[in-house]
PDB file of C-alpha atoms in Angstrom:
ATOM      1  CA  MET C   2       0.000   0.000   0.000  1.00 77.00           C
ATOM      2  CA  ILE C   3       1.487   3.329  -1.087  1.00 85.00           C
ATOM      3  CA  ARG C   4       1.102   6.139   1.440  1.00 88.00           C
ATOM      4  CA  LEU C   5       0.474   9.590   0.010  1.00 88.00           C
ATOM      5  CA  ASP C   6       2.588  11.105   2.802  1.00 89.00           C
ATOM      6  CA  ASP C   7       5.534   9.089   1.485  1.00 91.00           C
ATOM      7  CA  VAL C   8       4.844  10.292  -2.066  1.00 92.00           C
ATOM      8  CA  ALA C   9       4.756  13.906  -0.821  1.00 90.00           C
ATOM      9  CA  ILE C  10       8.108  13.465   0.963  1.00 91.00           C
ATOM     10  CA  PHE C  11       9.593  11.898  -2.187  1.00 92.00           C
ATOM     11  CA  VAL C  12       8.504  14.888  -4.336  1.00 89.00           C
ATOM     12  CA  GLN C  13       9.718  17.399  -1.736  1.00 88.00           C
ATOM     13  CA  THR C  14      13.079  15.609  -1.602  1.00 89.00           C
ATOM     14  CA  VAL C  15      13.416  15.872  -5.384  1.00 88.00           C
ATOM     15  CA  ASP C  16      12.534  19.568  -5.333  1.00 83.00           C
ATOM     16  CA  SER C  17      14.845  20.303  -2.392  1.00 82.00           C
ATOM     17  CA  GLY C  18      17.761  18.141  -3.487  1.00 83.00           C
ATOM     18  CA  SER C  19      18.345  16.486  -0.111  1.00 84.00           C
ATOM     19  CA  PHE C  20      16.581  14.645   2.687  1.00 85.00           C
ATOM     20  CA  SER C  21      17.731  17.160   5.287  1.00 86.00           C
ATOM     21  CA  LEU C  22      16.392  20.197   3.422  1.00 86.00           C
ATOM     22  CA  ALA C  23      13.134  18.434   2.553  1.00 86.00           C
ATOM     23  CA  ALA C  24      12.713  17.420   6.197  1.00 86.00           C
ATOM     24  CA  ARG C  25      13.320  20.987   7.359  1.00 85.00           C
ATOM     25  CA  GLN C  26      10.726  22.347   4.932  1.00 81.00           C
ATOM     26  CA  MET C  27       8.178  19.730   6.003  1.00 82.00           C
ATOM     27  CA  HIS C  28       8.991  20.091   9.713  1.00 81.00           C
ATOM     28  CA  ILE C  29      10.020  16.461  10.189  1.00 86.00           C
ATOM     29  CA  SER C  30      13.315  14.764  10.997  1.00 86.00           C
ATOM     30  CA  PRO C  31      15.748  13.774   8.204  1.00 86.00           C
ATOM     31  CA  GLY C  32      15.525  10.185   9.405  1.00 87.00           C
ATOM     32  CA  LEU C  33      11.764  10.200   8.970  1.00 88.00           C
ATOM     33  CA  ALA C  34      12.111  11.615   5.454  1.00 88.00           C
ATOM     34  CA  SER C  35      14.657   8.952   4.520  1.00 89.00           C
ATOM     35  CA  SER C  36      12.482   6.191   5.977  1.00 90.00           C
ATOM     36  CA  ALA C  37       9.448   7.442   4.051  1.00 91.00           C
ATOM     37  CA  VAL C  38      11.310   7.270   0.724  1.00 91.00           C
ATOM     38  CA  GLN C  39      12.689   3.827   1.567  1.00 91.00           C
ATOM     39  CA  ARG C  40       9.159   2.668   2.400  1.00 92.00           C
ATOM     40  CA  LEU C  41       7.925   4.032  -0.953  1.00 93.00           C
ATOM     41  CA  GLU C  42      10.764   2.274  -2.780  1.00 92.00           C
ATOM     42  CA  LYS C  43       9.833  -0.987  -1.066  1.00 92.00           C
ATOM     43  CA  ALA C  44       6.163  -0.566  -2.020  1.00 92.00           C
ATOM     44  CA  LEU C  45       7.118   0.138  -5.650  1.00 93.00           C
ATOM     45  CA  GLY C  46       9.790  -2.547  -5.770  1.00 92.00           C
ATOM     46  CA  ALA C  47      12.277  -0.134  -7.313  1.00 92.00           C
ATOM     47  CA  ARG C  48      15.005   2.317  -6.294  1.00 92.00           C
ATOM     48  CA  LEU C  49      14.097   5.959  -6.789  1.00 92.00           C
ATOM     49  CA  PHE C  50      17.400   7.582  -5.750  1.00 91.00           C
ATOM     50  CA  VAL C  51      21.077   6.817  -6.151  1.00 87.00           C
ATOM     51  CA  ARG C  52      22.708   7.918  -2.894  1.00 80.00           C
ATOM     52  CA  SER C  53      26.308   8.525  -1.908  1.00 73.00           C
ATOM     53  CA  THR C  54      27.944  10.353   0.989  1.00 65.00           C
ATOM     54  CA  ARG C  55      27.905  13.645  -0.921  1.00 69.00           C
ATOM     55  CA  THR C  56      25.342  13.422  -3.713  1.00 74.00           C
ATOM     56  CA  MET C  57      21.882  12.129  -4.419  1.00 82.00           C
ATOM     57  CA  HIS C  58      20.083  11.979  -7.745  1.00 85.00           C
ATOM     58  CA  LEU C  59      17.106  10.242  -9.290  1.00 90.00           C
ATOM     59  CA  THR C  60      17.434   6.870 -10.943  1.00 91.00           C
ATOM     60  CA  ASP C  61      15.846   6.361 -14.357  1.00 90.00           C
ATOM     61  CA  THR C  62      12.937   4.715 -12.538  1.00 92.00           C
ATOM     62  CA  GLY C  63      12.654   7.693 -10.196  1.00 90.00           C
ATOM     63  CA  THR C  64      12.603  10.081 -13.149  1.00 90.00           C
ATOM     64  CA  ARG C  65       9.780   8.109 -14.789  1.00 90.00           C
ATOM     65  CA  TYR C  66       7.818   7.907 -11.522  1.00 91.00           C
ATOM     66  CA  LEU C  67       8.132  11.608 -10.626  1.00 90.00           C
ATOM     67  CA  PRO C  68       5.376  12.985 -12.932  1.00 87.00           C
ATOM     68  CA  HIS C  69       2.986  10.301 -11.660  1.00 88.00           C
ATOM     69  CA  ALA C  70       3.806  11.241  -8.065  1.00 88.00           C
ATOM     70  CA  ARG C  71       3.166  14.913  -8.829  1.00 86.00           C
ATOM     71  CA  ALA C  72      -0.122  13.991 -10.519  1.00 84.00           C
ATOM     72  CA  MET C  73      -1.263  12.075  -7.421  1.00 85.00           C
ATOM     73  CA  LEU C  74      -0.531  15.026  -5.161  1.00 83.00           C
ATOM     74  CA  ALA C  75      -2.171  17.460  -7.579  1.00 78.00           C
ATOM     75  CA  ALA C  76      -5.319  15.320  -7.669  1.00 79.00           C
ATOM     76  CA  LEU C  77      -5.356  15.168  -3.873  1.00 79.00           C
ATOM     77  CA  ALA C  78      -4.976  18.941  -3.592  1.00 73.00           C
ATOM     78  CA  ALA C  79      -7.689  19.508  -6.185  1.00 68.00           C
ATOM     79  CA  GLY C  80     -10.071  17.273  -4.264  1.00 71.00           C
ATOM     80  CA  GLN C  81      -9.351  19.007  -0.976  1.00 66.00           C
ATOM     81  CA  HIS C  82      -9.741  22.389  -2.624  1.00 62.00           C
ATOM     82  CA  ALA C  83     -13.080  21.347  -4.115  1.00 61.00           C
ATOM     83  CA  LEU C  84     -14.368  20.234  -0.708  1.00 62.00           C
ATOM     84  CA  GLN C  85     -13.173  23.401   0.971  1.00 55.00           C
ATOM     85  CA  ARG C  86     -15.015  25.474  -1.610  1.00 56.00           C
ATOM     86  CA  GLU C  87     -18.125  23.304  -1.748  1.00 51.00           C
ATOM     87  CA  GLY C  88     -21.084  25.606  -2.050  1.00 47.00           C
ATOM     88  CA  ASP C  89     -18.998  28.459  -3.454  1.00 52.00           C
ATOM     89  CA  ALA C  90     -20.236  29.188  -6.960  1.00 58.00           C
ATOM     90  CA  VAL C  91     -17.435  29.491  -9.528  1.00 78.00           C
ATOM     91  CA  ALA C  92     -19.100  31.787 -11.991  1.00 80.00           C
ATOM     92  CA  GLY C  93     -18.645  34.740 -14.281  1.00 85.00           C
ATOM     93  CA  PRO C  94     -16.241  35.529 -17.124  1.00 87.00           C
ATOM     94  CA  LEU C  95     -12.766  33.991 -17.220  1.00 90.00           C
ATOM     95  CA  ARG C  96     -10.501  35.689 -19.749  1.00 91.00           C
ATOM     96  CA  LEU C  97      -7.356  33.779 -20.700  1.00 94.00           C
ATOM     97  CA  SER C  98      -4.349  34.076 -22.981  1.00 93.00           C
ATOM     98  CA  ALA C  99      -2.361  30.998 -24.049  1.00 95.00           C
ATOM     99  CA  PRO C 100       0.326  29.948 -26.568  1.00 92.00           C
ATOM    100  CA  SER C 101      -1.086  28.947 -29.934  1.00 91.00           C
ATOM    101  CA  ASP C 102      -0.090  25.268 -30.006  1.00 93.00           C
ATOM    102  CA  PHE C 103      -0.923  24.467 -26.388  1.00 95.00           C
ATOM    103  CA  GLY C 104      -4.094  26.553 -26.513  1.00 95.00           C
ATOM    104  CA  ARG C 105      -5.464  25.123 -29.743  1.00 94.00           C
ATOM    105  CA  ASN C 106      -4.693  21.429 -29.267  1.00 94.00           C
ATOM    106  CA  LEU C 107      -4.774  20.852 -25.501  1.00 96.00           C
ATOM    107  CA  LEU C 108      -6.234  23.795 -23.602  1.00 96.00           C
ATOM    108  CA  ALA C 109      -9.362  24.253 -25.728  1.00 96.00           C
ATOM    109  CA  PRO C 110     -10.733  20.722 -25.139  1.00 96.00           C
ATOM    110  CA  TRP C 111      -9.667  20.866 -21.485  1.00 96.00           C
ATOM    111  CA  LEU C 112     -11.655  24.080 -21.068  1.00 96.00           C
ATOM    112  CA  ASP C 113     -14.686  22.236 -22.434  1.00 95.00           C
ATOM    113  CA  ALA C 114     -14.355  19.778 -19.539  1.00 95.00           C
ATOM    114  CA  PHE C 115     -13.771  22.622 -17.063  1.00 95.00           C
ATOM    115  CA  GLN C 116     -16.966  24.350 -18.146  1.00 94.00           C
ATOM    116  CA  LYS C 117     -18.928  21.126 -17.720  1.00 93.00           C
ATOM    117  CA  GLN C 118     -17.812  21.130 -14.073  1.00 91.00           C
ATOM    118  CA  HIS C 119     -18.525  24.860 -13.715  1.00 91.00           C
ATOM    119  CA  PRO C 120     -21.350  25.728 -16.147  1.00 91.00           C
ATOM    120  CA  ALA C 121     -21.723  29.240 -14.709  1.00 90.00           C
ATOM    121  CA  VAL C 122     -18.234  30.178 -16.003  1.00 91.00           C
ATOM    122  CA  SER C 123     -17.900  31.845 -19.395  1.00 92.00           C
ATOM    123  CA  ILE C 124     -14.589  31.535 -21.230  1.00 93.00           C
ATOM    124  CA  GLU C 125     -12.819  34.096 -23.388  1.00 93.00           C
ATOM    125  CA  LEU C 126      -9.675  32.530 -24.889  1.00 94.00           C
ATOM    126  CA  ARG C 127      -7.023  34.498 -26.784  1.00 93.00           C
ATOM    127  CA  LEU C 128      -4.266  32.551 -28.527  1.00 92.00           C
ATOM    128  CA  SER C 129      -0.955  34.291 -29.109  1.00 87.00           C
ATOM    129  CA  ASP C 130       2.740  33.481 -28.968  1.00 84.00           C
ATOM    130  CA  ARG C 131       3.482  37.076 -28.018  1.00 82.00           C
ATOM    131  CA  ALA C 132       3.930  38.236 -24.436  1.00 77.00           C
ATOM    132  CA  VAL C 133       0.836  39.920 -23.010  1.00 78.00           C
ATOM    133  CA  ASP C 134       0.638  42.651 -20.388  1.00 77.00           C
ATOM    134  CA  LEU C 135      -1.744  41.357 -17.730  1.00 76.00           C
ATOM    135  CA  PHE C 136      -1.866  44.759 -16.059  1.00 71.00           C
ATOM    136  CA  SER C 137      -3.056  46.648 -19.133  1.00 69.00           C
ATOM    137  CA  GLN C 138      -4.987  43.943 -21.016  1.00 76.00           C
ATOM    138  CA  PRO C 139      -8.515  42.828 -19.977  1.00 80.00           C
ATOM    139  CA  LEU C 140      -7.263  39.365 -19.017  1.00 85.00           C
ATOM    140  CA  ASP C 141      -7.621  37.401 -15.791  1.00 88.00           C
ATOM    141  CA  ALA C 142      -4.713  34.998 -16.418  1.00 91.00           C
ATOM    142  CA  ALA C 143      -2.166  33.914 -19.002  1.00 92.00           C
ATOM    143  CA  ILE C 144      -0.530  30.550 -19.611  1.00 94.00           C
ATOM    144  CA  ARG C 145       3.103  30.955 -20.536  1.00 92.00           C
ATOM    145  CA  TYR C 146       6.391  29.044 -20.641  1.00 90.00           C
ATOM    146  CA  GLY C 147       9.156  30.097 -18.260  1.00 84.00           C
ATOM    147  CA  ALA C 148       9.268  32.690 -15.500  1.00 73.00           C
ATOM    148  CA  PRO C 149       7.646  36.077 -16.141  1.00 69.00           C
ATOM    149  CA  ALA C 150       9.807  39.156 -16.624  1.00 67.00           C
ATOM    150  CA  ASP C 151       7.430  41.108 -14.369  1.00 61.00           C
ATOM    151  CA  SER C 152       7.985  40.113 -10.735  1.00 61.00           C
ATOM    152  CA  GLY C 153       4.628  41.664  -9.806  1.00 70.00           C
ATOM    153  CA  LEU C 154       2.743  38.745 -11.389  1.00 79.00           C
ATOM    154  CA  VAL C 155       1.562  35.736  -9.398  1.00 83.00           C
ATOM    155  CA  LEU C 156       3.083  32.528 -10.810  1.00 86.00           C
ATOM    156  CA  MET C 157       1.235  29.225 -10.408  1.00 89.00           C
ATOM    157  CA  PRO C 158       3.098  26.184 -11.860  1.00 92.00           C
ATOM    158  CA  LEU C 159       1.152  23.867 -14.144  1.00 94.00           C
ATOM    159  CA  ALA C 160       3.919  21.641 -15.549  1.00 94.00           C
ATOM    160  CA  PRO C 161       7.142  22.588 -13.726  1.00 92.00           C
ATOM    161  CA  ASP C 162       9.133  19.624 -15.114  1.00 91.00           C
ATOM    162  CA  ASN C 163       8.226  20.184 -18.767  1.00 94.00           C
ATOM    163  CA  ARG C 164      11.155  20.447 -21.201  1.00 94.00           C
ATOM    164  CA  ARG C 165      11.627  21.041 -24.895  1.00 95.00           C
ATOM    165  CA  THR C 166      12.231  18.093 -27.190  1.00 96.00           C
ATOM    166  CA  LEU C 167      14.180  17.871 -30.450  1.00 97.00           C
ATOM    167  CA  CYS C 168      12.164  15.896 -32.954  1.00 97.00           C
ATOM    168  CA  ALA C 169      11.391  15.259 -36.608  1.00 98.00           C
ATOM    169  CA  ALA C 170       9.048  13.151 -38.703  1.00 98.00           C
ATOM    170  CA  PRO C 171      10.182   9.678 -39.832  1.00 98.00           C
ATOM    171  CA  SER C 172       9.846  10.877 -43.450  1.00 98.00           C
ATOM    172  CA  TYR C 173      12.373  13.674 -42.848  1.00 98.00           C
ATOM    173  CA  ILE C 174      14.812  11.281 -41.149  1.00 97.00           C
ATOM    174  CA  THR C 175      14.513   8.849 -44.078  1.00 97.00           C
ATOM    175  CA  ARG C 176      15.382  11.582 -46.603  1.00 97.00           C
ATOM    176  CA  HIS C 177      18.017  13.534 -44.686  1.00 96.00           C
ATOM    177  CA  GLY C 178      19.344  11.207 -42.007  1.00 95.00           C
ATOM    178  CA  ARG C 179      19.352  11.534 -38.265  1.00 95.00           C
ATOM    179  CA  PRO C 180      21.776  13.996 -36.611  1.00 94.00           C
ATOM    180  CA  THR C 181      24.325  12.064 -34.563  1.00 91.00           C
ATOM    181  CA  GLU C 182      25.788  15.126 -32.821  1.00 92.00           C
ATOM    182  CA  LEU C 183      24.289  18.460 -31.828  1.00 94.00           C
ATOM    183  CA  ASP C 184      26.594  20.288 -34.240  1.00 94.00           C
ATOM    184  CA  ASP C 185      24.950  18.307 -37.069  1.00 96.00           C
ATOM    185  CA  LEU C 186      21.897  20.549 -36.622  1.00 96.00           C
ATOM    186  CA  THR C 187      23.714  23.311 -38.505  1.00 96.00           C
ATOM    187  CA  ARG C 188      23.506  21.101 -41.616  1.00 95.00           C
ATOM    188  CA  HIS C 189      19.791  20.327 -41.248  1.00 97.00           C
ATOM    189  CA  ASN C 190      16.662  22.293 -42.083  1.00 97.00           C
ATOM    190  CA  CYS C 191      15.480  23.570 -38.711  1.00 97.00           C
ATOM    191  CA  LEU C 192      11.969  24.895 -38.323  1.00 97.00           C
ATOM    192  CA  ARG C 193      12.042  28.104 -36.320  1.00 95.00           C
ATOM    193  CA  PHE C 194       9.277  30.073 -34.701  1.00 90.00           C
ATOM    194  CA  ILE C 195       8.936  33.533 -33.199  1.00 87.00           C
ATOM    195  CA  TRP C 196       8.428  33.683 -29.440  1.00 77.00           C
ATOM    196  CA  ALA C 197       8.072  36.972 -27.550  1.00 69.00           C
ATOM    197  CA  ASP C 198       8.916  38.884 -30.755  1.00 75.00           C
ATOM    198  CA  GLN C 199      12.220  37.028 -31.232  1.00 84.00           C
ATOM    199  CA  VAL C 200      13.125  34.238 -33.643  1.00 89.00           C
ATOM    200  CA  HIS C 201      13.896  31.138 -31.590  1.00 89.00           C
ATOM    201  CA  GLU C 202      17.050  30.043 -33.456  1.00 93.00           C
ATOM    202  CA  ARG C 203      19.656  29.673 -30.705  1.00 95.00           C
ATOM    203  CA  TRP C 204      18.780  26.236 -29.371  1.00 96.00           C
ATOM    204  CA  ARG C 205      20.127  25.383 -25.916  1.00 95.00           C
ATOM    205  CA  PHE C 206      21.017  21.842 -24.831  1.00 95.00           C
ATOM    206  CA  PHE C 207      22.526  20.317 -21.712  1.00 92.00           C
ATOM    207  CA  PRO C 208      24.414  17.153 -22.746  1.00 90.00           C
ATOM    208  CA  PRO C 209      26.248  15.447 -19.855  1.00 86.00           C
ATOM    209  CA  SER C 210      29.546  15.613 -21.753  1.00 80.00           C
ATOM    210  CA  GLU C 211      29.486  19.417 -22.039  1.00 74.00           C
ATOM    211  CA  ARG C 212      32.035  20.915 -19.647  1.00 72.00           C
ATOM    212  CA  ALA C 213      30.468  24.366 -19.765  1.00 71.00           C
ATOM    213  CA  GLY C 214      27.151  22.897 -18.682  1.00 80.00           C
ATOM    214  CA  GLU C 215      25.254  23.789 -21.833  1.00 88.00           C
ATOM    215  CA  ARG C 216      25.650  23.865 -25.605  1.00 92.00           C
ATOM    216  CA  VAL C 217      24.056  26.543 -27.763  1.00 94.00           C
ATOM    217  CA  VAL C 218      23.554  25.698 -31.429  1.00 96.00           C
ATOM    218  CA  GLU C 219      22.561  28.461 -33.837  1.00 96.00           C
ATOM    219  CA  VAL C 220      20.316  26.864 -36.427  1.00 97.00           C
ATOM    220  CA  ARG C 221      19.031  27.831 -39.854  1.00 96.00           C
ATOM    221  CA  GLY C 222      16.196  26.734 -42.100  1.00 96.00           C
ATOM    222  CA  ASP C 223      13.814  27.766 -44.836  1.00 96.00           C
ATOM    223  CA  ARG C 224      10.691  28.280 -42.655  1.00 96.00           C
ATOM    224  CA  ILE C 225       9.817  30.615 -39.796  1.00 96.00           C
ATOM    225  CA  SER C 226       6.391  31.174 -38.245  1.00 95.00           C
ATOM    226  CA  ASP C 227       4.997  33.310 -35.438  1.00 91.00           C
ATOM    227  CA  ASP C 228       2.651  30.408 -34.609  1.00 91.00           C
ATOM    228  CA  GLY C 229       4.168  27.447 -32.753  1.00 90.00           C
ATOM    229  CA  ASP C 230       1.400  25.156 -33.997  1.00 93.00           C
ATOM    230  CA  VAL C 231       2.408  25.865 -37.596  1.00 95.00           C
ATOM    231  CA  ALA C 232       6.025  24.886 -36.831  1.00 95.00           C
ATOM    232  CA  ARG C 233       4.798  21.621 -35.281  1.00 95.00           C
ATOM    233  CA  ARG C 234       2.627  20.853 -38.330  1.00 97.00           C
ATOM    234  CA  TRP C 235       5.554  21.574 -40.666  1.00 98.00           C
ATOM    235  CA  ALA C 236       7.617  19.051 -38.693  1.00 98.00           C
ATOM    236  CA  ILE C 237       4.866  16.409 -38.882  1.00 98.00           C
ATOM    237  CA  ASP C 238       4.724  16.943 -42.656  1.00 98.00           C
ATOM    238  CA  GLY C 239       8.453  16.195 -42.898  1.00 97.00           C
ATOM    239  CA  HIS C 240       9.784  19.670 -43.681  1.00 98.00           C
ATOM    240  CA  GLY C 241      12.478  19.777 -40.998  1.00 98.00           C
ATOM    241  CA  ILE C 242      13.549  19.438 -37.367  1.00 98.00           C
ATOM    242  CA  VAL C 243      11.673  21.284 -34.625  1.00 98.00           C
ATOM    243  CA  TYR C 244      12.596  22.099 -31.003  1.00 97.00           C
ATOM    244  CA  LYS C 245       9.239  22.243 -29.266  1.00 95.00           C
ATOM    245  CA  SER C 246       7.775  22.083 -25.800  1.00 95.00           C
ATOM    246  CA  ARG C 247       7.338  18.383 -25.028  1.00 95.00           C
ATOM    247  CA  ILE C 248       3.808  18.821 -23.691  1.00 96.00           C
ATOM    248  CA  ASP C 249       2.769  20.074 -27.152  1.00 96.00           C
ATOM    249  CA  VAL C 250       3.997  16.948 -28.984  1.00 96.00           C
ATOM    250  CA  VAL C 251       3.195  14.096 -26.557  1.00 95.00           C
ATOM    251  CA  ASP C 252       0.415  12.764 -28.794  1.00 95.00           C
ATOM    252  CA  ASP C 253       2.603  13.097 -31.915  1.00 97.00           C
ATOM    253  CA  LEU C 254       5.408  11.132 -30.243  1.00 96.00           C
ATOM    254  CA  ARG C 255       3.015   8.442 -29.038  1.00 95.00           C
ATOM    255  CA  ALA C 256       1.499   8.077 -32.510  1.00 96.00           C
ATOM    256  CA  GLY C 257       4.901   8.001 -34.246  1.00 97.00           C
ATOM    257  CA  ARG C 258       4.246  11.172 -36.232  1.00 97.00           C
ATOM    258  CA  LEU C 259       7.395  12.625 -34.637  1.00 98.00           C
ATOM    259  CA  VAL C 260      10.552  10.949 -33.309  1.00 97.00           C
ATOM    260  CA  GLU C 261      12.772  12.309 -30.525  1.00 97.00           C
ATOM    261  CA  LEU C 262      16.359  12.811 -31.691  1.00 97.00           C
ATOM    262  CA  VAL C 263      18.194  13.310 -28.359  1.00 94.00           C
ATOM    263  CA  PRO C 264      17.425  12.287 -24.754  1.00 92.00           C
ATOM    264  CA  SER C 265      14.849  14.548 -23.133  1.00 88.00           C
ATOM    265  CA  ALA C 266      17.263  15.244 -20.235  1.00 89.00           C
ATOM    266  CA  TRP C 267      19.532  17.079 -22.717  1.00 93.00           C
ATOM    267  CA  CYS C 268      16.811  19.542 -23.690  1.00 94.00           C
ATOM    268  CA  GLU C 269      16.063  22.994 -22.373  1.00 94.00           C
ATOM    269  CA  PRO C 270      13.603  23.278 -19.454  1.00 93.00           C
ATOM    270  CA  ALA C 271      10.257  24.791 -20.479  1.00 93.00           C
ATOM    271  CA  PRO C 272       8.129  24.992 -17.313  1.00 94.00           C
ATOM    272  CA  LEU C 273       4.515  25.865 -18.017  1.00 94.00           C
ATOM    273  CA  ASN C 274       2.903  28.371 -15.648  1.00 93.00           C
ATOM    274  CA  LEU C 275      -0.390  30.112 -15.073  1.00 93.00           C
ATOM    275  CA  LEU C 276       0.193  33.826 -14.473  1.00 90.00           C
ATOM    276  CA  THR C 277      -2.215  36.332 -12.985  1.00 87.00           C
ATOM    277  CA  ALA C 278      -2.175  39.950 -11.898  1.00 78.00           C
ATOM    278  CA  HIS C 279      -4.474  38.884  -9.017  1.00 64.00           C
ATOM    279  CA  ARG C 280      -7.826  40.329  -9.889  1.00 58.00           C
ATOM    280  CA  PRO C 281     -10.017  39.531  -6.848  1.00 57.00           C
ATOM    281  CA  ALA C 282     -13.215  39.154  -8.895  1.00 52.00           C
ATOM    282  CA  ALA C 283     -11.746  36.170 -10.783  1.00 59.00           C
ATOM    283  CA  ALA C 284      -9.562  34.748  -7.992  1.00 76.00           C
ATOM    284  CA  SER C 285     -11.815  31.758  -7.232  1.00 80.00           C
ATOM    285  CA  SER C 286     -12.194  30.780 -10.889  1.00 86.00           C
ATOM    286  CA  VAL C 287      -8.452  31.126 -11.538  1.00 89.00           C
ATOM    287  CA  GLN C 288      -7.581  28.927  -8.546  1.00 88.00           C
ATOM    288  CA  GLN C 289     -10.056  26.271  -9.637  1.00 90.00           C
ATOM    289  CA  LEU C 290      -8.650  26.431 -13.160  1.00 93.00           C
ATOM    290  CA  ARG C 291      -5.080  26.162 -11.816  1.00 93.00           C
ATOM    291  CA  ASP C 292      -5.876  22.930  -9.948  1.00 92.00           C
ATOM    292  CA  PHE C 293      -7.758  21.508 -12.919  1.00 95.00           C
ATOM    293  CA  LEU C 294      -5.059  22.302 -15.503  1.00 96.00           C
ATOM    294  CA  ARG C 295      -2.170  21.170 -13.302  1.00 94.00           C
ATOM    295  CA  ALA C 296      -3.720  17.712 -12.943  1.00 94.00           C
ATOM    296  CA  ARG C 297      -4.403  17.547 -16.696  1.00 94.00           C
ATOM    297  CA  CYS C 298      -0.864  18.634 -17.609  1.00 94.00           C
ATOM    298  CA  LEU C 299       0.809  16.127 -15.314  1.00 91.00           C
ATOM    299  CA  GLU C 300      -1.416  13.293 -16.518  1.00 91.00           C
ATOM    300  CA  HIS C 301      -0.755  14.252 -20.146  1.00 93.00           C
ATOM    301  CA  LEU C 302       3.027  14.288 -19.714  1.00 90.00           C
ATOM    302  CA  SER C 303       2.985  10.955 -17.874  1.00 87.00           C
ATOM    303  CA  ARG C 304       1.520   9.248 -20.976  1.00 80.00           C
ATOM    304  CA  ILE C 305       4.940   8.985 -22.614  1.00 74.00           C
TER     305      ILE C 305
END
């Protein structure tokens, strides 16, 4: 029997980087934190951490289990939140901005399900890969990748462990070959897109062999779009290699429409967040949406 307290300690240990720091944050002893993770490992029949006297890091099994653990805790929090707010009507307009690819292919159908749970909510959805000013625009929240430049915004993580992925269609690989090294990307047709008014053409990677910690490859290609969904569709049609948020291409990878070209651990982090300028009139709806979307994101990423 897996105890949710043990799962929570496991996730906190990952986020903190050590048993002692996790224990301090959770107001328990380091020994209790260590015992909880050992108990979870025994229940799962697998090691989650590789430990030494100075370091501790996730095993491959631990890395695969982490999104499921986060999803369990998110579902628990969502249930508790729903009970706490039982009787509170979530109603009124909810005005959102989201990236084009995520918004069109994932968020839109998820909002259908959200409205079924809260039929008194009306949705206004604006899709754009440009940064929006939540203080000047008539928006209650925005979904964006990475940390906001404006520290006055409230950041609520939806998929904190999301990363980019380097991928291409099997048809492209058949015609042009598969890059065997990151520098090979300079000889391939790379599909670029505009994000926050800048062409995303300096692709960052974190291979374990890189002494500097990261490798930046400046890529070129014959197609650029200001819509991330267009770049993804070009890749599926075999026009080149794309470096996209992994959450956007999970279904394409599962179906074989796209193939990952390097390990996901090498790719640039792309945490997905819900941002708000904290408008009190929409606070309840935004919090409910945050819990709903976080559970959906974690479940979606755990499918591959």
